[in-house]
Amino acid sequence: MLLQRIQQQFIDSADLKYQCAQSLAPVVEAATTAVLASVTGGGKVLTCGNGASAAAAQHFAASFVGRYERERPELAAFSLSSDAAVLTGIATDFDARSIFARQVRALGHAGDVLLALSTSGSSANMLAAVEAAHERDMTVVALTGARGGRLAQMLRDTDVHVCVPHELPARILEVHHIVLHCICDGVDAQLLGLPDELNNEQESPS
């Protein structure tokens, strides 16, 4: 029984990813374009989330400042979820709703991107972060699930909403991870060209 349950987890995840490959590819492309325009124009990506989404946000920032798969110059990205002193200080001196918003207002500028990860789209601190990003004339790239919650209603026409059509946070997060990988890969492809092995395949005679 346990073995079958494990196998079903893999199957459910694969089915959702296949579905999203068809439906979400255009908005993931738009998200990649927004991020690329920011970092090549002297801007940066501020990214945030709660819980497991915070870990995904940190992973994205690490891939940008360091690398994803290929060597390239550093790209400007900063995780707002990673500094415990800042987070606990803001939560204590103000309120937990402000932990990301105050950082966005302190660090964000027009031309920057806020990459906001929220499976529910309803966390108060995420909503405040989006509001702060709009105050700074930043573009918001929001990764959500289900129907996007209140966050979806706050987005502007210039923002990008990648909404995973599922209710289970674990499944949503799994798709969020591959979306973040797609953004990293897409930015690298635009900056560096396609990997050599892909170029060689395209150039080889049929």
Short mmCIF file of N, CA, C and O in Angstrom, two decimals, residues 16-130:
data_model
loop_
_atom_site.label_atom_id
_atom_site.label_comp_id
_atom_site.label_asym_id
_atom_site.label_seq_id
_atom_site.Cartn_x
_atom_site.Cartn_y
_atom_site.Cartn_z
N LEU A 16 0.54 16.79 -13.38
CA LEU A 16 0.33 18.22 -13.23
C LEU A 16 1.38 19.01 -14.01
O LEU A 16 1.06 20.00 -14.67
N LYS A 17 2.62 18.56 -13.96
CA LYS A 17 3.67 19.25 -14.71
C LYS A 17 3.41 19.17 -16.21
O LYS A 17 3.65 20.16 -16.93
N TYR A 18 2.94 18.04 -16.68
CA TYR A 18 2.63 17.93 -18.11
C TYR A 18 1.52 18.89 -18.49
O TYR A 18 1.58 19.57 -19.52
N GLN A 19 0.49 18.96 -17.65
CA GLN A 19 -0.62 19.90 -17.89
C GLN A 19 -0.11 21.33 -17.92
O GLN A 19 -0.49 22.13 -18.80
N CYS A 20 0.74 21.68 -16.97
CA CYS A 20 1.25 23.05 -16.87
C CYS A 20 2.22 23.38 -18.00
O CYS A 20 2.34 24.56 -18.37
N ALA A 21 2.90 22.39 -18.53
CA ALA A 21 3.78 22.63 -19.66
C ALA A 21 3.02 23.20 -20.84
O ALA A 21 3.53 24.03 -21.60
N GLN A 22 1.77 22.78 -20.97
CA GLN A 22 0.94 23.27 -22.06
C GLN A 22 0.32 24.64 -21.73
O GLN A 22 0.32 25.55 -22.55
N SER A 23 -0.17 24.77 -20.49
CA SER A 23 -0.97 25.95 -20.16
C SER A 23 -0.16 27.13 -19.63
O SER A 23 -0.53 28.29 -19.84
N LEU A 24 0.95 26.86 -18.95
CA LEU A 24 1.69 27.93 -18.29
C LEU A 24 2.91 28.43 -19.06
O LEU A 24 3.49 29.46 -18.69
N ALA A 25 3.31 27.72 -20.10
CA ALA A 25 4.53 28.10 -20.82
C ALA A 25 4.52 29.57 -21.27
O ALA A 25 5.53 30.27 -21.12
N PRO A 26 3.42 30.10 -21.82
CA PRO A 26 3.44 31.51 -22.25
C PRO A 26 3.67 32.49 -21.11
O PRO A 26 4.40 33.47 -21.27
N VAL A 27 3.06 32.25 -19.94
CA VAL A 27 3.26 33.19 -18.83
C VAL A 27 4.63 33.01 -18.20
O VAL A 27 5.22 33.97 -17.71
N VAL A 28 5.18 31.80 -18.22
CA VAL A 28 6.55 31.61 -17.75
C VAL A 28 7.53 32.32 -18.68
O VAL A 28 8.51 32.92 -18.23
N GLU A 29 7.25 32.30 -19.97
CA GLU A 29 8.06 33.05 -20.92
C GLU A 29 7.99 34.55 -20.61
O GLU A 29 9.01 35.26 -20.62
N ALA A 30 6.79 35.05 -20.30
CA ALA A 30 6.63 36.45 -19.95
C ALA A 30 7.37 36.79 -18.66
O ALA A 30 7.98 37.86 -18.54
N ALA A 31 7.34 35.88 -17.68
CA ALA A 31 8.07 36.08 -16.43
C ALA A 31 9.56 36.15 -16.69
O ALA A 31 10.27 37.00 -16.14
N THR A 32 10.06 35.26 -17.54
CA THR A 32 11.48 35.25 -17.88
C THR A 32 11.88 36.55 -18.57
O THR A 32 12.93 37.14 -18.26
N THR A 33 11.04 37.03 -19.47
CA THR A 33 11.32 38.28 -20.18
C THR A 33 11.37 39.46 -19.21
O THR A 33 12.24 40.33 -19.31
N ALA A 34 10.46 39.48 -18.24
CA ALA A 34 10.44 40.56 -17.25
C ALA A 34 11.69 40.55 -16.39
O ALA A 34 12.30 41.60 -16.12
N VAL A 35 12.09 39.38 -15.95
CA VAL A 35 13.29 39.26 -15.12
C VAL A 35 14.53 39.64 -15.93
O VAL A 35 15.41 40.37 -15.45
N LEU A 36 14.61 39.17 -17.17
CA LEU A 36 15.76 39.47 -18.02
C LEU A 36 15.86 40.97 -18.28
O LEU A 36 16.95 41.55 -18.21
N ALA A 37 14.74 41.61 -18.57
CA ALA A 37 14.75 43.05 -18.83
C ALA A 37 15.24 43.82 -17.61
O ALA A 37 15.98 44.81 -17.74
N SER A 38 14.88 43.35 -16.43
CA SER A 38 15.32 44.03 -15.21
C SER A 38 16.82 43.91 -15.01
O SER A 38 17.51 44.92 -14.84
N VAL A 39 17.32 42.69 -15.02
CA VAL A 39 18.74 42.50 -14.67
C VAL A 39 19.68 43.02 -15.75
O VAL A 39 20.81 43.43 -15.46
N THR A 40 19.24 43.03 -17.01
CA THR A 40 20.09 43.58 -18.06
C THR A 40 19.98 45.09 -18.14
O THR A 40 20.82 45.74 -18.77
N GLY A 41 18.98 45.66 -17.49
CA GLY A 41 18.81 47.11 -17.48
C GLY A 41 19.33 47.75 -16.20
O GLY A 41 19.01 48.90 -15.92
N GLY A 42 20.11 47.01 -15.44
CA GLY A 42 20.68 47.55 -14.21
C GLY A 42 19.82 47.34 -12.99
O GLY A 42 20.13 47.86 -11.91
N GLY A 43 18.74 46.58 -13.12
CA GLY A 43 17.86 46.31 -11.98
C GLY A 43 18.22 45.03 -11.28
O GLY A 43 19.26 44.40 -11.54
N LYS A 44 17.35 44.62 -10.38
CA LYS A 44 17.57 43.42 -9.58
C LYS A 44 16.25 42.72 -9.29
O LYS A 44 15.18 43.31 -9.50
N VAL A 45 16.35 41.50 -8.82
CA VAL A 45 15.19 40.72 -8.44
C VAL A 45 15.17 40.59 -6.93
O VAL A 45 16.13 40.11 -6.33
N LEU A 46 14.09 41.05 -6.30
CA LEU A 46 13.84 40.80 -4.89
C LEU A 46 12.82 39.69 -4.80
O LEU A 46 11.76 39.77 -5.43
N THR A 47 13.12 38.65 -4.06
CA THR A 47 12.23 37.50 -4.04
C THR A 47 11.89 37.11 -2.61
O THR A 47 12.69 37.27 -1.70
N CYS A 48 10.65 36.63 -2.42
CA CYS A 48 10.22 36.31 -1.07
C CYS A 48 9.11 35.26 -1.08
O CYS A 48 8.45 35.05 -2.10
N GLY A 49 8.93 34.63 0.07
CA GLY A 49 7.87 33.65 0.26
C GLY A 49 7.89 33.20 1.71
O GLY A 49 8.79 33.55 2.48
N ASN A 50 6.91 32.42 2.10
CA ASN A 50 6.80 31.90 3.46
C ASN A 50 7.04 30.40 3.47
O ASN A 50 6.64 29.69 2.54
N GLY A 51 7.69 29.91 4.53
CA GLY A 51 7.88 28.47 4.67
C GLY A 51 8.67 27.88 3.52
O GLY A 51 9.77 28.33 3.20
N ALA A 52 8.11 26.84 2.90
CA ALA A 52 8.79 26.19 1.79
C ALA A 52 9.00 27.14 0.62
O ALA A 52 9.98 27.03 -0.13
N SER A 53 8.09 28.10 0.46
CA SER A 53 8.26 29.10 -0.60
C SER A 53 9.45 30.01 -0.32
O SER A 53 10.09 30.50 -1.25
N ALA A 54 9.74 30.25 0.96
CA ALA A 54 10.93 31.03 1.32
C ALA A 54 12.19 30.30 0.87
O ALA A 54 13.14 30.91 0.37
N ALA A 55 12.20 28.99 1.06
CA ALA A 55 13.36 28.20 0.64
C ALA A 55 13.52 28.24 -0.88
O ALA A 55 14.63 28.35 -1.40
N ALA A 56 12.40 28.18 -1.60
CA ALA A 56 12.46 28.28 -3.06
C ALA A 56 12.97 29.65 -3.50
O ALA A 56 13.73 29.77 -4.45
N ALA A 57 12.54 30.69 -2.79
CA ALA A 57 13.01 32.05 -3.09
C ALA A 57 14.51 32.16 -2.89
O ALA A 57 15.22 32.77 -3.71
N GLN A 58 15.03 31.58 -1.82
CA GLN A 58 16.46 31.59 -1.57
C GLN A 58 17.22 30.81 -2.65
O GLN A 58 18.29 31.22 -3.09
N HIS A 59 16.65 29.70 -3.05
CA HIS A 59 17.28 28.88 -4.10
C HIS A 59 17.39 29.68 -5.40
O HIS A 59 18.42 29.64 -6.08
N PHE A 60 16.35 30.42 -5.73
CA PHE A 60 16.38 31.23 -6.95
C PHE A 60 17.47 32.29 -6.85
O PHE A 60 18.26 32.48 -7.78
N ALA A 61 17.53 33.00 -5.72
CA ALA A 61 18.53 34.05 -5.55
C ALA A 61 19.94 33.46 -5.64
O ALA A 61 20.84 34.07 -6.26
N ALA A 62 20.14 32.30 -5.05
CA ALA A 62 21.46 31.66 -5.12
C ALA A 62 21.84 31.31 -6.56
O ALA A 62 22.99 31.46 -6.96
N SER A 63 20.86 30.88 -7.33
CA SER A 63 21.12 30.53 -8.73
C SER A 63 21.45 31.75 -9.58
O SER A 63 22.16 31.64 -10.59
N PHE A 64 20.93 32.90 -9.18
CA PHE A 64 21.20 34.13 -9.93
C PHE A 64 22.54 34.74 -9.55
O PHE A 64 23.33 35.10 -10.42
N VAL A 65 22.79 34.87 -8.26
CA VAL A 65 24.06 35.46 -7.82
C VAL A 65 25.21 34.51 -8.11
O VAL A 65 26.31 34.95 -8.49
N GLY A 66 24.99 33.23 -7.93
CA GLY A 66 25.99 32.23 -8.27
C GLY A 66 25.83 31.80 -9.72
O GLY A 66 26.20 32.53 -10.63
N ARG A 67 25.24 30.65 -9.91
CA ARG A 67 24.95 30.19 -11.26
C ARG A 67 23.83 29.16 -11.20
O ARG A 67 23.56 28.58 -10.15
N TYR A 68 23.21 28.96 -12.36
CA TYR A 68 22.20 27.91 -12.48
C TYR A 68 22.88 26.63 -12.96
O TYR A 68 23.12 25.72 -12.19
N GLU A 69 23.24 26.57 -14.24
CA GLU A 69 23.96 25.41 -14.75
C GLU A 69 25.27 25.78 -15.43
O GLU A 69 26.18 24.98 -15.49
N ARG A 70 25.34 27.02 -15.95
CA ARG A 70 26.52 27.43 -16.72
C ARG A 70 27.19 28.64 -16.09
O ARG A 70 26.55 29.44 -15.43
N GLU A 71 28.49 28.75 -16.33
CA GLU A 71 29.23 29.91 -15.85
C GLU A 71 28.76 31.17 -16.58
O GLU A 71 28.60 31.16 -17.81
N ARG A 72 28.55 32.24 -15.84
CA ARG A 72 28.17 33.52 -16.42
C ARG A 72 28.41 34.60 -15.37
O ARG A 72 28.62 34.30 -14.19
N PRO A 73 28.40 35.87 -15.78
CA PRO A 73 28.55 36.94 -14.80
C PRO A 73 27.42 36.90 -13.77
O PRO A 73 26.33 36.41 -14.03
N GLU A 74 27.70 37.43 -12.60
CA GLU A 74 26.71 37.47 -11.53
C GLU A 74 25.50 38.30 -11.95
O GLU A 74 25.62 39.30 -12.63
N LEU A 75 24.33 37.86 -11.51
CA LEU A 75 23.10 38.60 -11.73
C LEU A 75 22.55 39.03 -10.37
O LEU A 75 22.66 38.30 -9.38
N ALA A 76 21.94 40.21 -10.33
CA ALA A 76 21.52 40.79 -9.06
C ALA A 76 20.19 40.22 -8.59
O ALA A 76 19.16 40.42 -9.23
N ALA A 77 20.22 39.50 -7.49
CA ALA A 77 19.01 38.96 -6.88
C ALA A 77 19.23 38.88 -5.38
O ALA A 77 20.35 38.62 -4.92
N PHE A 78 18.15 39.08 -4.62
CA PHE A 78 18.27 39.09 -3.17
C PHE A 78 17.00 38.48 -2.57
O PHE A 78 15.89 38.85 -2.95
N SER A 79 17.19 37.54 -1.67
CA SER A 79 16.06 36.90 -0.99
C SER A 79 15.69 37.69 0.26
O SER A 79 16.51 37.86 1.17
N LEU A 80 14.47 38.16 0.32
CA LEU A 80 13.99 38.91 1.47
C LEU A 80 13.60 37.99 2.63
O LEU A 80 13.25 38.46 3.70
N SER A 81 13.68 36.69 2.40
CA SER A 81 13.28 35.71 3.42
C SER A 81 14.46 35.20 4.23
O SER A 81 14.28 34.37 5.12
N SER A 82 15.68 35.66 3.95
CA SER A 82 16.86 34.97 4.46
C SER A 82 17.53 35.60 5.67
O SER A 82 18.32 34.95 6.33
N ASP A 83 17.26 36.86 5.97
CA ASP A 83 17.95 37.55 7.06
C ASP A 83 17.10 37.50 8.33
O ASP A 83 16.15 38.25 8.49
N ALA A 84 17.47 36.61 9.24
CA ALA A 84 16.67 36.41 10.46
C ALA A 84 16.62 37.67 11.32
O ALA A 84 15.59 37.97 11.93
N ALA A 85 17.72 38.42 11.37
CA ALA A 85 17.74 39.63 12.20
C ALA A 85 16.76 40.67 11.67
O ALA A 85 16.03 41.30 12.44
N VAL A 86 16.74 40.84 10.33
CA VAL A 86 15.81 41.79 9.73
C VAL A 86 14.36 41.33 9.92
O VAL A 86 13.49 42.10 10.34
N LEU A 87 14.10 40.07 9.66
CA LEU A 87 12.74 39.55 9.76
C LEU A 87 12.20 39.66 11.18
O LEU A 87 11.07 40.14 11.40
N THR A 88 12.97 39.21 12.15
CA THR A 88 12.49 39.24 13.53
C THR A 88 12.44 40.66 14.08
O THR A 88 11.55 40.99 14.89
N GLY A 89 13.37 41.51 13.63
CA GLY A 89 13.35 42.89 14.09
C GLY A 89 12.12 43.63 13.60
O GLY A 89 11.46 44.33 14.38
N ILE A 90 11.80 43.47 12.31
CA ILE A 90 10.60 44.13 11.77
C ILE A 90 9.35 43.57 12.42
O ILE A 90 8.43 44.32 12.79
N ALA A 91 9.29 42.26 12.60
CA ALA A 91 8.10 41.64 13.20
C ALA A 91 7.90 42.12 14.62
O ALA A 91 6.76 42.30 15.07
N THR A 92 9.00 42.36 15.34
CA THR A 92 8.90 42.80 16.73
C THR A 92 8.57 44.29 16.83
O THR A 92 7.70 44.70 17.61
N ASP A 93 9.26 45.09 16.03
CA ASP A 93 9.10 46.55 16.14
C ASP A 93 7.86 47.06 15.42
O ASP A 93 7.34 48.13 15.77
N PHE A 94 7.40 46.32 14.44
CA PHE A 94 6.21 46.75 13.68
C PHE A 94 5.17 45.63 13.74
O PHE A 94 4.45 45.52 14.71
N ASP A 95 5.09 44.80 12.73
CA ASP A 95 4.22 43.62 12.76
C ASP A 95 4.67 42.67 11.67
O ASP A 95 5.40 43.05 10.76
N ALA A 96 4.24 41.41 11.78
CA ALA A 96 4.69 40.38 10.85
C ALA A 96 4.26 40.68 9.42
O ALA A 96 4.91 40.25 8.46
N ARG A 97 3.18 41.42 9.25
CA ARG A 97 2.70 41.76 7.92
C ARG A 97 3.74 42.58 7.15
O ARG A 97 3.76 42.56 5.92
N SER A 98 4.60 43.28 7.87
CA SER A 98 5.53 44.22 7.24
C SER A 98 6.90 43.63 6.91
O SER A 98 7.77 44.34 6.39
N ILE A 99 7.14 42.35 7.21
CA ILE A 99 8.50 41.82 7.13
C ILE A 99 9.10 41.89 5.73
O ILE A 99 10.31 42.07 5.58
N PHE A 100 8.28 41.76 4.71
CA PHE A 100 8.78 41.89 3.34
C PHE A 100 8.57 43.29 2.79
O PHE A 100 9.41 43.82 2.06
N ALA A 101 7.45 43.90 3.12
CA ALA A 101 7.10 45.20 2.55
C ALA A 101 8.13 46.26 2.89
O ALA A 101 8.52 47.07 2.04
N ARG A 102 8.61 46.28 4.14
CA ARG A 102 9.60 47.28 4.52
C ARG A 102 10.92 47.07 3.77
O ARG A 102 11.59 48.02 3.39
N GLN A 103 11.27 45.82 3.54
CA GLN A 103 12.49 45.54 2.77
C GLN A 103 12.33 45.96 1.31
O GLN A 103 13.26 46.48 0.69
N VAL A 104 11.14 45.73 0.76
CA VAL A 104 10.89 46.15 -0.62
C VAL A 104 11.01 47.66 -0.75
O VAL A 104 11.64 48.18 -1.68
N ARG A 105 10.41 48.38 0.19
CA ARG A 105 10.49 49.84 0.12
C ARG A 105 11.91 50.34 0.35
O ARG A 105 12.31 51.37 -0.20
N ALA A 106 12.69 49.63 1.16
CA ALA A 106 14.06 50.03 1.44
C ALA A 106 15.00 49.74 0.28
O ALA A 106 15.92 50.52 -0.01
N LEU A 107 14.78 48.62 -0.41
CA LEU A 107 15.75 48.14 -1.40
C LEU A 107 15.26 48.26 -2.84
O LEU A 107 16.08 48.24 -3.77
N GLY A 108 13.95 48.33 -3.05
CA GLY A 108 13.40 48.28 -4.40
C GLY A 108 13.39 49.63 -5.10
O GLY A 108 13.21 50.67 -4.46
N HIS A 109 13.57 49.59 -6.40
CA HIS A 109 13.51 50.78 -7.24
C HIS A 109 12.73 50.46 -8.52
O HIS A 109 12.56 49.29 -8.87
N ALA A 110 12.30 51.50 -9.20
CA ALA A 110 11.66 51.30 -10.51
C ALA A 110 12.61 50.52 -11.41
O ALA A 110 13.80 50.81 -11.47
N GLY A 111 12.07 49.54 -12.10
CA GLY A 111 12.89 48.70 -12.97
C GLY A 111 13.27 47.38 -12.32
O GLY A 111 13.71 46.46 -13.00
N ASP A 112 13.12 47.29 -10.99
CA ASP A 112 13.36 46.02 -10.30
C ASP A 112 12.14 45.11 -10.43
O ASP A 112 11.05 45.56 -10.81
N VAL A 113 12.33 43.86 -10.09
CA VAL A 113 11.25 42.87 -10.10
C VAL A 113 11.08 42.30 -8.70
O VAL A 113 12.07 41.97 -8.03
N LEU A 114 9.83 42.20 -8.25
CA LEU A 114 9.52 41.42 -7.05
C LEU A 114 9.02 40.06 -7.51
O LEU A 114 8.01 39.96 -8.20
N LEU A 115 9.75 39.02 -7.15
CA LEU A 115 9.35 37.64 -7.44
C LEU A 115 8.70 37.09 -6.17
O LEU A 115 9.39 36.78 -5.19
N ALA A 116 7.38 37.01 -6.18
CA ALA A 116 6.60 36.67 -4.98
C ALA A 116 6.04 35.26 -5.12
O ALA A 116 5.31 34.97 -6.06
N LEU A 117 6.38 34.40 -4.16
CA LEU A 117 5.93 33.01 -4.18
C LEU A 117 4.93 32.78 -3.05
O LEU A 117 5.24 32.97 -1.87
N SER A 118 3.72 32.36 -3.41
CA SER A 118 2.68 32.10 -2.42
C SER A 118 1.73 31.05 -2.95
O SER A 118 1.04 31.28 -3.95
N THR A 119 1.68 29.90 -2.32
CA THR A 119 0.79 28.84 -2.81
C THR A 119 -0.67 29.24 -2.68
O THR A 119 -1.50 28.86 -3.50
N SER A 120 -1.01 30.01 -1.64
CA SER A 120 -2.40 30.40 -1.42
C SER A 120 -2.75 31.74 -2.06
O SER A 120 -3.91 31.99 -2.41
N GLY A 121 -1.75 32.62 -2.16
CA GLY A 121 -2.01 33.97 -2.65
C GLY A 121 -2.76 34.83 -1.65
O GLY A 121 -3.30 35.87 -2.02
N SER A 122 -2.78 34.42 -0.39
CA SER A 122 -3.58 35.14 0.60
C SER A 122 -2.80 35.55 1.84
O SER A 122 -3.38 36.13 2.76
N SER A 123 -1.51 35.26 1.91
CA SER A 123 -0.72 35.61 3.09
C SER A 123 -0.59 37.13 3.19
O SER A 123 -0.22 37.80 2.23
N ALA A 124 -0.86 37.67 4.37
CA ALA A 124 -0.87 39.12 4.55
C ALA A 124 0.47 39.76 4.23
O ALA A 124 0.53 40.84 3.63
N ASN A 125 1.56 39.10 4.61
CA ASN A 125 2.87 39.71 4.34
C ASN A 125 3.22 39.71 2.86
O ASN A 125 3.92 40.61 2.39
N MET A 126 2.68 38.76 2.12
CA MET A 126 2.91 38.74 0.67
C MET A 126 2.09 39.82 -0.02
O MET A 126 2.56 40.49 -0.95
N LEU A 127 0.86 40.01 0.44
CA LEU A 127 0.02 41.07 -0.13
C LEU A 127 0.65 42.44 0.12
O LEU A 127 0.67 43.30 -0.77
N ALA A 128 1.20 42.63 1.32
CA ALA A 128 1.85 43.89 1.64
C ALA A 128 3.10 44.10 0.79
O ALA A 128 3.42 45.22 0.39
N ALA A 129 3.82 43.02 0.51
CA ALA A 129 5.02 43.12 -0.33
C ALA A 129 4.66 43.56 -1.74
O ALA A 129 5.36 44.39 -2.35
N VAL A 130 3.59 43.01 -2.29
CA VAL A 130 3.15 43.39 -3.63
C VAL A 130 2.74 44.86 -3.65
O VAL A 130 3.08 45.61 -4.58
#
